[in-house]
Coordinates of C-alpha atoms in Angstrom, one line a residue:
X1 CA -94.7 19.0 -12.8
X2 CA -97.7 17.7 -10.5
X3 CA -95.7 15.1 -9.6
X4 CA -93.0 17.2 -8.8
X5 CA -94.9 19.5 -6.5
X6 CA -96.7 17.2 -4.6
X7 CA -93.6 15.7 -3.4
X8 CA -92.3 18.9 -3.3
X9 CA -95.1 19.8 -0.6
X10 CA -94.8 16.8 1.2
X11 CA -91.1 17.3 1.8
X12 CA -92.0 21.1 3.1
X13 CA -94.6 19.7 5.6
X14 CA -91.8 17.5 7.1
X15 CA -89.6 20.3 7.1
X16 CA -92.3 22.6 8.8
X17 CA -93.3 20.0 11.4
X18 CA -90.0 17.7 12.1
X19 CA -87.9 21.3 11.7
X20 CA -85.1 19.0 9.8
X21 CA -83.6 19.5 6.6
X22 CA -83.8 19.0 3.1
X23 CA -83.7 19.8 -0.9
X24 CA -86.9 28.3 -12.1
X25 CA -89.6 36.5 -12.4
X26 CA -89.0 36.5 -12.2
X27 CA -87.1 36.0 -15.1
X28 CA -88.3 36.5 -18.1
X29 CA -88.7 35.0 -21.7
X30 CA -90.3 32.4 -23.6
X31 CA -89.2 28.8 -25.1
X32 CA -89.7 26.7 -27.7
X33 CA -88.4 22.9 -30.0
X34 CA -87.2 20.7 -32.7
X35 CA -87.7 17.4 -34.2
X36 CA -87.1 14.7 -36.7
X37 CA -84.3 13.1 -38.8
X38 CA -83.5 16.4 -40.6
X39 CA -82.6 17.7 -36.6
X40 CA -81.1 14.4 -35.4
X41 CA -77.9 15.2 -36.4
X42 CA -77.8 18.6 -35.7
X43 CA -74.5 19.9 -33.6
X44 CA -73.3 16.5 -34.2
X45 CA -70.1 18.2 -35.4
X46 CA -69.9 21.0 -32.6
X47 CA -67.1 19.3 -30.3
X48 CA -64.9 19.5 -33.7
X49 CA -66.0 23.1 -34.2
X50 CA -65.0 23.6 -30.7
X51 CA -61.2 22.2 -31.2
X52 CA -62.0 18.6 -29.8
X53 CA -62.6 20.4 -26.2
X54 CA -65.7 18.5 -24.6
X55 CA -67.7 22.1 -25.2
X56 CA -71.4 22.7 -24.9
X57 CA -72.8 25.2 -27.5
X58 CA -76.3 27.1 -26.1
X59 CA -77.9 30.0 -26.5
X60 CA -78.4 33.4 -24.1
X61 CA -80.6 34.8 -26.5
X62 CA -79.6 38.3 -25.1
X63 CA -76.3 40.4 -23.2
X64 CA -77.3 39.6 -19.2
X65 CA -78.5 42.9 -17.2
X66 CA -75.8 41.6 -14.6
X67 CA -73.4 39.1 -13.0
X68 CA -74.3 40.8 -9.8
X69 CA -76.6 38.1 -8.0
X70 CA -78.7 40.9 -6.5
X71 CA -79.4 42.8 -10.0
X72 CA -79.4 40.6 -12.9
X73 CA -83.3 39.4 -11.9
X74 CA -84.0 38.2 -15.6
X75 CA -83.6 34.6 -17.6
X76 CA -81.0 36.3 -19.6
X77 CA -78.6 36.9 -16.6
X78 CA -79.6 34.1 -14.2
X79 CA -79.5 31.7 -16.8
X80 CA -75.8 31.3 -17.3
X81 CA -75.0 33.1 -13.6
X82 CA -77.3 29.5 -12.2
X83 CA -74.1 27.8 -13.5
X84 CA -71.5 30.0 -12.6
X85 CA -71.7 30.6 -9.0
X86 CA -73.7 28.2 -6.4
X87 CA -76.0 28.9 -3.0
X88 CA -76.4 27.1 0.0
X89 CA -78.7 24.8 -1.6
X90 CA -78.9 23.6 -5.3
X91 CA -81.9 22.0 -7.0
X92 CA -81.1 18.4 -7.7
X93 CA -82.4 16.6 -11.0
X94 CA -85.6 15.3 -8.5
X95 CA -86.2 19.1 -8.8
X96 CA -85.6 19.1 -4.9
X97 CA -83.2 21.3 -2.7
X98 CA -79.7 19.6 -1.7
X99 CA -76.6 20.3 -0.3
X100 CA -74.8 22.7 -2.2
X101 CA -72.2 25.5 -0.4
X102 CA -73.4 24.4 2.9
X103 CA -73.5 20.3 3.7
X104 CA -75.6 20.9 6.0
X105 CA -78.1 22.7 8.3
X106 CA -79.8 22.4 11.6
X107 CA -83.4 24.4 11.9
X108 CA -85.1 25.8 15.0
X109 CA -88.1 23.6 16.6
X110 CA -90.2 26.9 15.9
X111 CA -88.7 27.1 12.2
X112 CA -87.6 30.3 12.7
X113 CA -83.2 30.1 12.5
X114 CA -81.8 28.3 9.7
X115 CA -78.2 27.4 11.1
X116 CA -75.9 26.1 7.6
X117 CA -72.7 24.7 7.7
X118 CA -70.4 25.6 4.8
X119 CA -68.2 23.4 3.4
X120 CA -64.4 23.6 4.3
X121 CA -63.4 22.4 0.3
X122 CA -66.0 25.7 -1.1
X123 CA -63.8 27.8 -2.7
X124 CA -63.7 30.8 -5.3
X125 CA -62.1 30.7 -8.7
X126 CA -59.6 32.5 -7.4
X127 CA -58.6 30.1 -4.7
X128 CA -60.4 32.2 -1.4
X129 CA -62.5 30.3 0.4
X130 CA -66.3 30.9 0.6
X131 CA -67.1 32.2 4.1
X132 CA -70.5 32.8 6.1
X133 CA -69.4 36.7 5.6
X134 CA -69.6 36.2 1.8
X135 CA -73.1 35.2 2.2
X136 CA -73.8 38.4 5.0
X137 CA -72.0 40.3 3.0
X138 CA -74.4 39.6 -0.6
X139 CA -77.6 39.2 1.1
X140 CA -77.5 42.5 2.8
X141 CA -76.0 43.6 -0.4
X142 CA -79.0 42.5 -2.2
X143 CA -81.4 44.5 0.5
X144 CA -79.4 47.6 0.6
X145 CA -81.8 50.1 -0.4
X146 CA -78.9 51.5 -2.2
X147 CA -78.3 48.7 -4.6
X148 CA -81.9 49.0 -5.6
X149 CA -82.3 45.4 -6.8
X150 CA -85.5 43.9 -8.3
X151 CA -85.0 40.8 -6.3
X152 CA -84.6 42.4 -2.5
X153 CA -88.2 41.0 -2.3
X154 CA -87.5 37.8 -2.6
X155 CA -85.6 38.0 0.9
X156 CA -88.4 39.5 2.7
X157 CA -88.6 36.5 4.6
X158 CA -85.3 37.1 6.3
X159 CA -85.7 38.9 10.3
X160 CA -85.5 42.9 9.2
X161 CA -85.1 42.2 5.1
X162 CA -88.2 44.2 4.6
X163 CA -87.2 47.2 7.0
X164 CA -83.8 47.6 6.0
X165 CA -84.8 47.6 2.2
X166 CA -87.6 50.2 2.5
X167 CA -85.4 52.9 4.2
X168 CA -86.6 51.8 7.8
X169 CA -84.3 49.4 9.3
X170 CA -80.7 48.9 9.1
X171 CA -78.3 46.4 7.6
X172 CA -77.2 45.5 11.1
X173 CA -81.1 44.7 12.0
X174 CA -81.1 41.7 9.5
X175 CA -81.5 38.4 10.4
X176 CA -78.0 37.1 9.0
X177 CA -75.2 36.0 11.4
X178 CA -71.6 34.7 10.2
X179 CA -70.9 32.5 13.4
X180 CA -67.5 31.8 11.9
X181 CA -65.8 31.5 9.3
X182 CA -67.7 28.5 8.0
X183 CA -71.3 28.6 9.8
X184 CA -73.9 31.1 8.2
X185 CA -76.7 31.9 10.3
X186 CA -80.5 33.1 9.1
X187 CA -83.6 34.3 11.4
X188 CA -86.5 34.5 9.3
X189 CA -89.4 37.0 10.3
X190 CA -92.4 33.9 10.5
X191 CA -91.7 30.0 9.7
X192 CA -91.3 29.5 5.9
X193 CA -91.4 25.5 4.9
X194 CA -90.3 26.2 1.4
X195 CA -87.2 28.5 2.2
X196 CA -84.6 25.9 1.4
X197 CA -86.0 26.2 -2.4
X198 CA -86.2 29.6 -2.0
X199 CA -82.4 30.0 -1.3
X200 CA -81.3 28.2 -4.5
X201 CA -82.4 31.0 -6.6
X202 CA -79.3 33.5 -8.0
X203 CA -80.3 36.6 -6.0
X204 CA -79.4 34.2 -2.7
X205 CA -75.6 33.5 -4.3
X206 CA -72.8 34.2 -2.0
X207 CA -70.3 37.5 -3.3
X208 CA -66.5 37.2 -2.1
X209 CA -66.2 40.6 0.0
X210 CA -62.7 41.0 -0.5
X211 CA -63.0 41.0 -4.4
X212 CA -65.8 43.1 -4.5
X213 CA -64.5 45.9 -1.6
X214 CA -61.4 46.1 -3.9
X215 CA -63.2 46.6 -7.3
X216 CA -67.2 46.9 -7.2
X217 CA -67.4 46.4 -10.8
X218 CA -65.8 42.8 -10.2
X219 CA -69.0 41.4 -12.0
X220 CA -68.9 43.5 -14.9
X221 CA -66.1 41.7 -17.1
X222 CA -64.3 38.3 -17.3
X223 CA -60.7 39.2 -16.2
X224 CA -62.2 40.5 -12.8
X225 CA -65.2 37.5 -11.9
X226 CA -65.1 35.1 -9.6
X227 CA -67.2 32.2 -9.5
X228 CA -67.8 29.3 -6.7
X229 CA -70.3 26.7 -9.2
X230 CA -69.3 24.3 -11.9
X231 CA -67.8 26.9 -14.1
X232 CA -65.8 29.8 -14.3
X233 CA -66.4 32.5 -17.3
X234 CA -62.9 32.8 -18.7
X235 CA -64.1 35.6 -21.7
X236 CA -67.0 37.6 -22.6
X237 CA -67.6 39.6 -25.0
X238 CA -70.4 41.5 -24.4
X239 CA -73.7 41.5 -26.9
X240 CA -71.7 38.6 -28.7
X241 CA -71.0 35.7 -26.9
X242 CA -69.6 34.6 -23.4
X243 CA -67.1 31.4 -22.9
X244 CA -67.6 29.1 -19.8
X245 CA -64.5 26.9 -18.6
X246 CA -64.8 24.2 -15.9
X247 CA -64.0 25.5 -12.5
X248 CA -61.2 23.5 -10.8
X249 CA -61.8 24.9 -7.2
X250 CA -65.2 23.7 -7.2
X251 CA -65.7 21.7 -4.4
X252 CA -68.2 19.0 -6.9
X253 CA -65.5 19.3 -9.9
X254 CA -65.1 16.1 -10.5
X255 CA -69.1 15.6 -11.4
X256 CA -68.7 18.2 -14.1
X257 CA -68.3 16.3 -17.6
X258 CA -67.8 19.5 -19.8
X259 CA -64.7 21.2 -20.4
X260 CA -67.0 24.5 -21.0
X261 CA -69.6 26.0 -22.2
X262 CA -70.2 28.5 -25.2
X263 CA -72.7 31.0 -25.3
X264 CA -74.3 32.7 -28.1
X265 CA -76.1 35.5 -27.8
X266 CA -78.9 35.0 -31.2
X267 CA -82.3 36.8 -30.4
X268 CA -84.1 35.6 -33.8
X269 CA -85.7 32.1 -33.6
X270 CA -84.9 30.9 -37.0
X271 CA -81.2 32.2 -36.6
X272 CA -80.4 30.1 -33.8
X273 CA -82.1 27.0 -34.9
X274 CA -80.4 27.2 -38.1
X275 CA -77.0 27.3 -36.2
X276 CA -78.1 24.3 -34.3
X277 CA -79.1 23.0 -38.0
X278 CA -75.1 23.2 -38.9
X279 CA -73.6 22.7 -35.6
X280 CA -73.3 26.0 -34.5
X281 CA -75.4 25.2 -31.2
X282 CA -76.0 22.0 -29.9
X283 CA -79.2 23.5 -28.5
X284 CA -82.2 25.3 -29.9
X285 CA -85.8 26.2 -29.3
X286 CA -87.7 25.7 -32.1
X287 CA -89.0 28.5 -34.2
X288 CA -93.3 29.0 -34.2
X289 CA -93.4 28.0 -38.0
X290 CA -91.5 24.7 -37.9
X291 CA -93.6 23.2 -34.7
X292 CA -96.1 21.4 -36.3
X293 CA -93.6 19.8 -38.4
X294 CA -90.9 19.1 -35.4
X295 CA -92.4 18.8 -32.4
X296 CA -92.7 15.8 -32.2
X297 CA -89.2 14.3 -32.9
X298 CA -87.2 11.7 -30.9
X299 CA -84.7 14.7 -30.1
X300 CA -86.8 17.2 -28.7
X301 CA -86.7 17.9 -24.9
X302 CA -90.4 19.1 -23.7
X303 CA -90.5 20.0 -19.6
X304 CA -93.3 21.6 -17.4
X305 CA -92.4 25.4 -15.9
X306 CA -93.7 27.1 -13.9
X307 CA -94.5 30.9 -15.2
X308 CA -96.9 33.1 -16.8
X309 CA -96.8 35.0 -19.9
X310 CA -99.3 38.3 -19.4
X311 CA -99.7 41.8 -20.0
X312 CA -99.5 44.8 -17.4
X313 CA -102.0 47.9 -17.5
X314 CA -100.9 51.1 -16.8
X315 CA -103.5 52.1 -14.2
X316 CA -102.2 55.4 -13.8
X317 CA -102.7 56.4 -17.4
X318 CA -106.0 56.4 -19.6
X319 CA -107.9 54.5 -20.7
X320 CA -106.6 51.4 -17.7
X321 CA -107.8 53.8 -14.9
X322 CA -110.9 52.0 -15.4
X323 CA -111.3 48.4 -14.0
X324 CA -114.1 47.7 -16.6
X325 CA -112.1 48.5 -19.3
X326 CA -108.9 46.5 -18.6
X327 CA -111.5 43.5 -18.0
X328 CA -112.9 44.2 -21.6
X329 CA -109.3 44.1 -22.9
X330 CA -108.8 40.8 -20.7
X331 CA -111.8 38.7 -22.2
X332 CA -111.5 40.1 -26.0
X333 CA -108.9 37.6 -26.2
X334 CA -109.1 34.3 -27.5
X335 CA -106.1 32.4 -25.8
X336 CA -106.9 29.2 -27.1
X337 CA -106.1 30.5 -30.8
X338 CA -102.8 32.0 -29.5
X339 CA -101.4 29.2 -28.2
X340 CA -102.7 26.9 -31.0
X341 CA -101.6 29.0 -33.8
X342 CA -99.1 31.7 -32.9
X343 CA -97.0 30.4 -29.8
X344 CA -97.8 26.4 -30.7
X345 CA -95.2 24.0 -28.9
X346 CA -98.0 22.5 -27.0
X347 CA -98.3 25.2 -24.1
X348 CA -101.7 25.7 -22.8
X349 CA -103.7 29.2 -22.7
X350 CA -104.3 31.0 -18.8
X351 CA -107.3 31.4 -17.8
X352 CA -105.9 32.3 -14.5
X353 CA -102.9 33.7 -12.7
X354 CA -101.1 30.9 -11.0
X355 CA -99.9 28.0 -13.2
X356 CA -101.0 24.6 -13.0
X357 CA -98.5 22.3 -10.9
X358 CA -98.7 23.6 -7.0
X359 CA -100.6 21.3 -5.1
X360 CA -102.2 22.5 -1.7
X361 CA -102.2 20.4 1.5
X362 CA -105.0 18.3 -0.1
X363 CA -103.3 17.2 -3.0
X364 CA -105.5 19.1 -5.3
X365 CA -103.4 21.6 -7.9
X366 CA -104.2 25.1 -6.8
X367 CA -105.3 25.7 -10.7
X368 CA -108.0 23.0 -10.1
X369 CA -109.4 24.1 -7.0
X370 CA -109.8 28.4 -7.9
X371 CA -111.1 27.2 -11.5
X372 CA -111.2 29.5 -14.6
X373 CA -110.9 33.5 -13.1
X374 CA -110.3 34.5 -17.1
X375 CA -112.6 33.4 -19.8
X376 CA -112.6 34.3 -23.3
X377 CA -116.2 36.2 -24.1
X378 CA -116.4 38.6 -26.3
X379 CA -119.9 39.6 -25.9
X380 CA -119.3 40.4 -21.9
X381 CA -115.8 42.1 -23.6
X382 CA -118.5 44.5 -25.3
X383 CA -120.4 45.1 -22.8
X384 CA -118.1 46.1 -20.3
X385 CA -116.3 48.5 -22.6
X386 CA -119.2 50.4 -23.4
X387 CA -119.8 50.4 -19.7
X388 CA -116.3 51.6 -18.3
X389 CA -116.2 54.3 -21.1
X390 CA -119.6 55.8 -20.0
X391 CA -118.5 55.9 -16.6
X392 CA -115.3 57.9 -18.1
X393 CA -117.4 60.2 -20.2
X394 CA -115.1 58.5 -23.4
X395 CA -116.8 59.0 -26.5
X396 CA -114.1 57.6 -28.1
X397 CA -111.7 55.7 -26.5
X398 CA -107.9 57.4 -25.9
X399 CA -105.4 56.2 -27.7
X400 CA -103.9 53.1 -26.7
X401 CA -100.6 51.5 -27.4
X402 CA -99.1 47.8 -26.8
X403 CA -95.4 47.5 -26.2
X404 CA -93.5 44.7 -25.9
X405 CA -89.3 43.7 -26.1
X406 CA -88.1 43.2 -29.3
X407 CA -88.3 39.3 -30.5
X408 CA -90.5 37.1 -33.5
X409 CA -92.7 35.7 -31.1
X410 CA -93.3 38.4 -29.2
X411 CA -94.3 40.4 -32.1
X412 CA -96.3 37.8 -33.3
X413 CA -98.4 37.8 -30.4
X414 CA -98.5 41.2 -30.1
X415 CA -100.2 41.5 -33.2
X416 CA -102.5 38.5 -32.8
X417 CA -104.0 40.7 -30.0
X418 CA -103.6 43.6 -31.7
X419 CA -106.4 42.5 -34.3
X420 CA -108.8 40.7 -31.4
X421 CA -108.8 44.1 -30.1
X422 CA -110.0 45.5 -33.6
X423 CA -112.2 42.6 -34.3
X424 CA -114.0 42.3 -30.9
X425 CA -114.2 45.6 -29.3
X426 CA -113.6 47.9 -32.3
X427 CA -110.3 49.3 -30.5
X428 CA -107.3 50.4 -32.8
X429 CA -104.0 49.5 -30.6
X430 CA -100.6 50.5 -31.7
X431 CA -97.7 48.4 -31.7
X432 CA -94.3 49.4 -30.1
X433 CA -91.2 47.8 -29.5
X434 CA -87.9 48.4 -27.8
X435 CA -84.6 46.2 -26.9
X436 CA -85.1 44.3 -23.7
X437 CA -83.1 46.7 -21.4
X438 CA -84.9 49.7 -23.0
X439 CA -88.2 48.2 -22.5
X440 CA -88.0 46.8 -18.8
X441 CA -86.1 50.3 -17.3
X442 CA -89.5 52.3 -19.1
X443 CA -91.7 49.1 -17.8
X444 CA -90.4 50.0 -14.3
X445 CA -90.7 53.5 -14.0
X446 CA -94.6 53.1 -15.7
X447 CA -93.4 54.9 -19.0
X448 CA -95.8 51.9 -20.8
X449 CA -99.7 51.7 -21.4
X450 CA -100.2 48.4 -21.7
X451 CA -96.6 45.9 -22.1
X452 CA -95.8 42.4 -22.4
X453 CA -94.2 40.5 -19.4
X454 CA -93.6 37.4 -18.4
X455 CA -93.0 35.6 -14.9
X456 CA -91.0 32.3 -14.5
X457 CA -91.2 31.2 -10.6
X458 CA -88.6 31.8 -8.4
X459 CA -89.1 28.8 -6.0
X460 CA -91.8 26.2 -5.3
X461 CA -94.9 28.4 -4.0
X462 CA -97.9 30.3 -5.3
X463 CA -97.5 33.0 -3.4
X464 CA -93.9 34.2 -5.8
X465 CA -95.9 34.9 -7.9
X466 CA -98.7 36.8 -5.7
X467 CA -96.9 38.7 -3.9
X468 CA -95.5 40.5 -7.0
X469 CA -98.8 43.0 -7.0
X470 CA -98.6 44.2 -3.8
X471 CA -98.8 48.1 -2.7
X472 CA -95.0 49.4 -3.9
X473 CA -93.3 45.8 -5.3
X474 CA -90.8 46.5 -7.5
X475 CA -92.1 43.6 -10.0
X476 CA -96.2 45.4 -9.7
X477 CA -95.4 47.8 -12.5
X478 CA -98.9 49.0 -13.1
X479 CA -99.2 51.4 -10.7
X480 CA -102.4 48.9 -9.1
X481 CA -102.7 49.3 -5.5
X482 CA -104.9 47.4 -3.0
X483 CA -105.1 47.1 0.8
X484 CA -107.1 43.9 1.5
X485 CA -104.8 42.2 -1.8
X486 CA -101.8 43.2 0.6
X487 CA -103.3 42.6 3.5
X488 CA -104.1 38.7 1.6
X489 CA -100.8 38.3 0.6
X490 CA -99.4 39.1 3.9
X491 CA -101.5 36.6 5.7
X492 CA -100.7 34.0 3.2
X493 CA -96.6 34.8 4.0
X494 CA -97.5 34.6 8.1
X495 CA -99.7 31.6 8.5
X496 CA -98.5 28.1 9.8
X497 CA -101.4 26.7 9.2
X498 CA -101.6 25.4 5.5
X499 CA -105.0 25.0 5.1
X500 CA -105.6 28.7 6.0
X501 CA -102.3 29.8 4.1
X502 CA -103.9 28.5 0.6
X503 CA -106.9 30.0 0.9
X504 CA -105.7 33.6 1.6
X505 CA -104.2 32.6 -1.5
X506 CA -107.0 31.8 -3.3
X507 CA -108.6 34.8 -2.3
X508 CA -105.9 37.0 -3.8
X509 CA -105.6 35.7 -7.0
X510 CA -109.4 36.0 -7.3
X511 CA -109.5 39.3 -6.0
X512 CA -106.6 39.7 -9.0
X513 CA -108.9 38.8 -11.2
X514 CA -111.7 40.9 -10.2
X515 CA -109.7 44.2 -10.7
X516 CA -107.8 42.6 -13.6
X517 CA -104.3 44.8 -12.9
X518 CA -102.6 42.4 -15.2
X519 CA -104.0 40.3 -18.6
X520 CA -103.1 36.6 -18.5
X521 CA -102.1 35.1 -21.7
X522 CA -100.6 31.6 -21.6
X523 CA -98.8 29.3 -19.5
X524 CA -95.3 28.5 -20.1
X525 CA -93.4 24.8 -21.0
X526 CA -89.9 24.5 -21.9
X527 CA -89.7 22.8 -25.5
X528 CA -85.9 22.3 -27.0
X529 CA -84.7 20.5 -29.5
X530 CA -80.7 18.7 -28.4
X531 CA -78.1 17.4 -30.4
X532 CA -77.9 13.8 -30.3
X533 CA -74.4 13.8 -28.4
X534 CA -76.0 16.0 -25.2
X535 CA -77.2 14.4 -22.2
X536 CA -78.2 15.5 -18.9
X537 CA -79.6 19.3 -19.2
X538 CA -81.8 20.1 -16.3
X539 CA -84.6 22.6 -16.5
X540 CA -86.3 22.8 -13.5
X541 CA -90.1 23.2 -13.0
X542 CA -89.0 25.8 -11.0
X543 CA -85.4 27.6 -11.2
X544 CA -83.1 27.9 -13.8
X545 CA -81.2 25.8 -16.4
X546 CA -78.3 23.8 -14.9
X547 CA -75.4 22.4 -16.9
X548 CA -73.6 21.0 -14.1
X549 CA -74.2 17.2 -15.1
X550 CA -74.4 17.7 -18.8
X551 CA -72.4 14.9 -20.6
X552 CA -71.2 15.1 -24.5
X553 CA -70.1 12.3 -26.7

């Protein structure tokens, strides 16, 4: 992933400076492998199963929140949506932004007004052509302070995205122009150099206006969606399993190999590699138990990402109010033993917010250069719990509970931490879970104490993930507010100059660490294990799992 991001900044410098053109939450979820001669023929006999069609078999885990671009801001939804509808720009298998719905752009000397050309061969499923109002229509969909979606945020950069979507601007005040039928026009508030990845992610996909004026539900089941990417989703039956076919209107079709693509919806580890054991998938993570013994096999896929997993205090609810005591909680943990021995799969423990992989102007990764924030010491764990509860007048400390979405690993972990809790600081915690739209809804409206979340990047720079703790983000959900952290993060989304831009970034993340809003736990990889006949799966570093150039014998 270094490699990947220090070409990734040197292309965003040339952008910034030459104003030309170029070029994986949010989400959330967790991955894992497979391995040796016992897996090397697994799914071998899937394109039989599958009636000869040239089918991929994968795994969704869970029912998506939503085919809407603008609302489905999880793994689960964007997942398969990455590969059912396209943006302007797609990542390539460099990990880079290219040419995707538009073939082309022109940007402003002051890298302000993005102009993009759409293709005249983009079309919908349904034979329409994709227009510049498709994409006006979707992005100030996805702002509307009406739809309410977790991803408006992510379009903050747009001229007037983040007026209109707090109530104090209008949908006419945003920066997004169809010039025509076929040229698609964006004014951003300050120049952004990375804004051609940021536009490959889902929330940015295009929605054909006259499909969704007619029925707003048009998302919502197979018989009324319409795609513009590789695929189309011909059936879907929801909470089971959901059945891709090759889109013919696609304006790439002839690059896509696969007929289609099934997806299972399996959210037990062992289930789904045991399908991929008999052929039922032709991909599988690998459940926690098995690693040591298949991790290391000729048909396991392991790739960098960029993400977090970590855990959100409640600061508006005892005991969290207190910033000693959520730093006790933080450094009672020993993240090297969870990664070793309950998550395994050779991901690496977080002592800090940011993942390794983003490289600042000076070629150093940004993990590297603001070290360790979050150690593991139980001693300074002690002290500062005895601390925080005398300056709460706690005798005892309240009650405390850990939630977290229902899944194996998750539970796993939650009761690794459960007993670090008991064995370092003397804390009893009790465990709660819930299914994964249960849990996120009560996440978001602070209903938790202390939950499990998880952060995948949503394009190329540190400050995704940053900005998510800022004064009223939908993605803070801790109740944590800070001026001079918002006042960090906005200075890090203004600045042109780089240097300056990085370490406003620095400073927030450290300044994270200090108040300790959020408990880091490990870093994320992606770790699969692929039948022998699949070729040419890309996960991205950053973005989202694309089966456009997947080939099966």
């Amino acid at each position: 992933m270094k490699k990947f991001l220090v070409f990734l900044l040197a292309l965003l410098t040339v952008i910034v400076l030459a104003a030309c053109t170029a070029n994986e939450s949010a989400g959330e979820e967790p991955e894992e492998e497979n391995d040796t001669e016992e897996t090397g023929d697994g799914g071998s006999n899937a394109g039989e199963e599958a009636g000869g069609e040239n089918v991929l078999r994968i795994n969704n885990w869970e029912e998506p929140t939503s085919f809407n671009p603008s609302i489905g801001f999880d793994e689960n939804s964007w997942d398969p949506l990455n590969n059912l509808m396209e943006g302007l720009t797609r990542l390539g298998d460099d990990g880079t932004p290219e040419p995707a719905m538009a073939s082309d752009w022109d940007i402003s000397d002051d890298g302000t007004m993005y102009t993009f050309y759409l293709r005249e061969d983009a079309n919908w499923s349904n034979g329409d052509p994709v227009t510049a109002e498709d994409f006006v229509y979707a992005w100030q969909q996805l702002l509307d302070p009406e739809t309410g979606s977790p991803a408006a945020f992510l379009a903050y950069f747009v001229k007037g995205g983040e007026a209109f979507n707090s109530g104090e601007g209008s949908a006419e005040d945003v920066g997004v122009t169809a010039v025509d039928e076929k040229t698609f026009e964006v004014e951003l508030e300050d120049p952004t150099g990375f804004f051609l990845h940021v536009v490959t992610n889902p929330a940015f996909f295009p929605i054909n206006e006259e499909v969704a004026a007619e029925n707003p539900d048009w998302h919502a089941e197979a018989d009324t969606f319409v795609s513009n990417g590789p695929f189309m989703l011909e059936s879907w039956e929801h909470d089971s399993e959901m059945i891709f076919a090759k889109n013919d209107q696609y304006w790439d079709a002839d690059t896509v190999s696969l007929d289609g693509v099934h997806w299972a919806m399996v959210n037990d580890r062992n289930t789904q590699y045991q399908m991929f054991d008999t052929g039922d998938l032709d991909v599988a993570e690998i459940p926690e138990e098995l690693s040591d013994e298949l991790i290391e096999g000729d048909n396991v896929a392991i790739d960098e990402r960029g993400g977090l997993e970590f855990f959100r205090f409640n600061v508006e609810e005892e005991p969290f109010q207190n910033k000693k005591i959520r730093q006790a909680f933080a450094l009672a943990m020993n993240r090297q033993e969870v990664t070793d021995f309950v998550v395994k799969n050779k991901v690496e423990p977080a002592h800090g917010f940011v993942s390794p992989g983003f490289t600042n102007p000076s070629g150093e990764d940004f993990r590297d250069a603001n070290g360790d924030l979050v150690n593991d010491d139980p001693e300074e764990a002690v002290r500062l719990l005895e601390e925080g509860m005398e300056e709460e007048g706690y005798e005892e400390l309240p009650e405390v509970t850990l939630s977290y979405n229902t899944d194996d690993l998750n539970k796993a972990i939650a009761e690794t931490m459960q007993g670090m809790l008991s064995e370092t600081l003397g804390v009893d915690v009790t465990l709660e879970n819930t299914e994964w739209n249960v849990f996120l809804e009560d996440q978001k409206n602070l209903e938790h104490q202390l939950s499990r979340s998880s952060f995948l990047f949503d394009y190329g720079d540190p400050v995704n993930f940053l900005e998510s703790f800022v004064t009223d983000s939908s993605m803070n959900r801790t109740g944590w507010s800070n001026e001079e952290y918002d006042q960090l993060i906005a200075d890090a989304k203004s600045e042109t100059d780089e240097e300056r831009r990085w370490e406003h970034m620095y400073q927030a993340e450290q300044l994270l660490a200090e108040e300790m809003p959020i408990l880091p736990l490990r870093y994320y990889n992606q770790v699969f294990v692929e039948a022998d006949s699949v070729s040419g799966i890309l996960r991205h570093p950053v973005g989202y799992v694309d089966l456009k150039y997947v080939e099966k014998e």
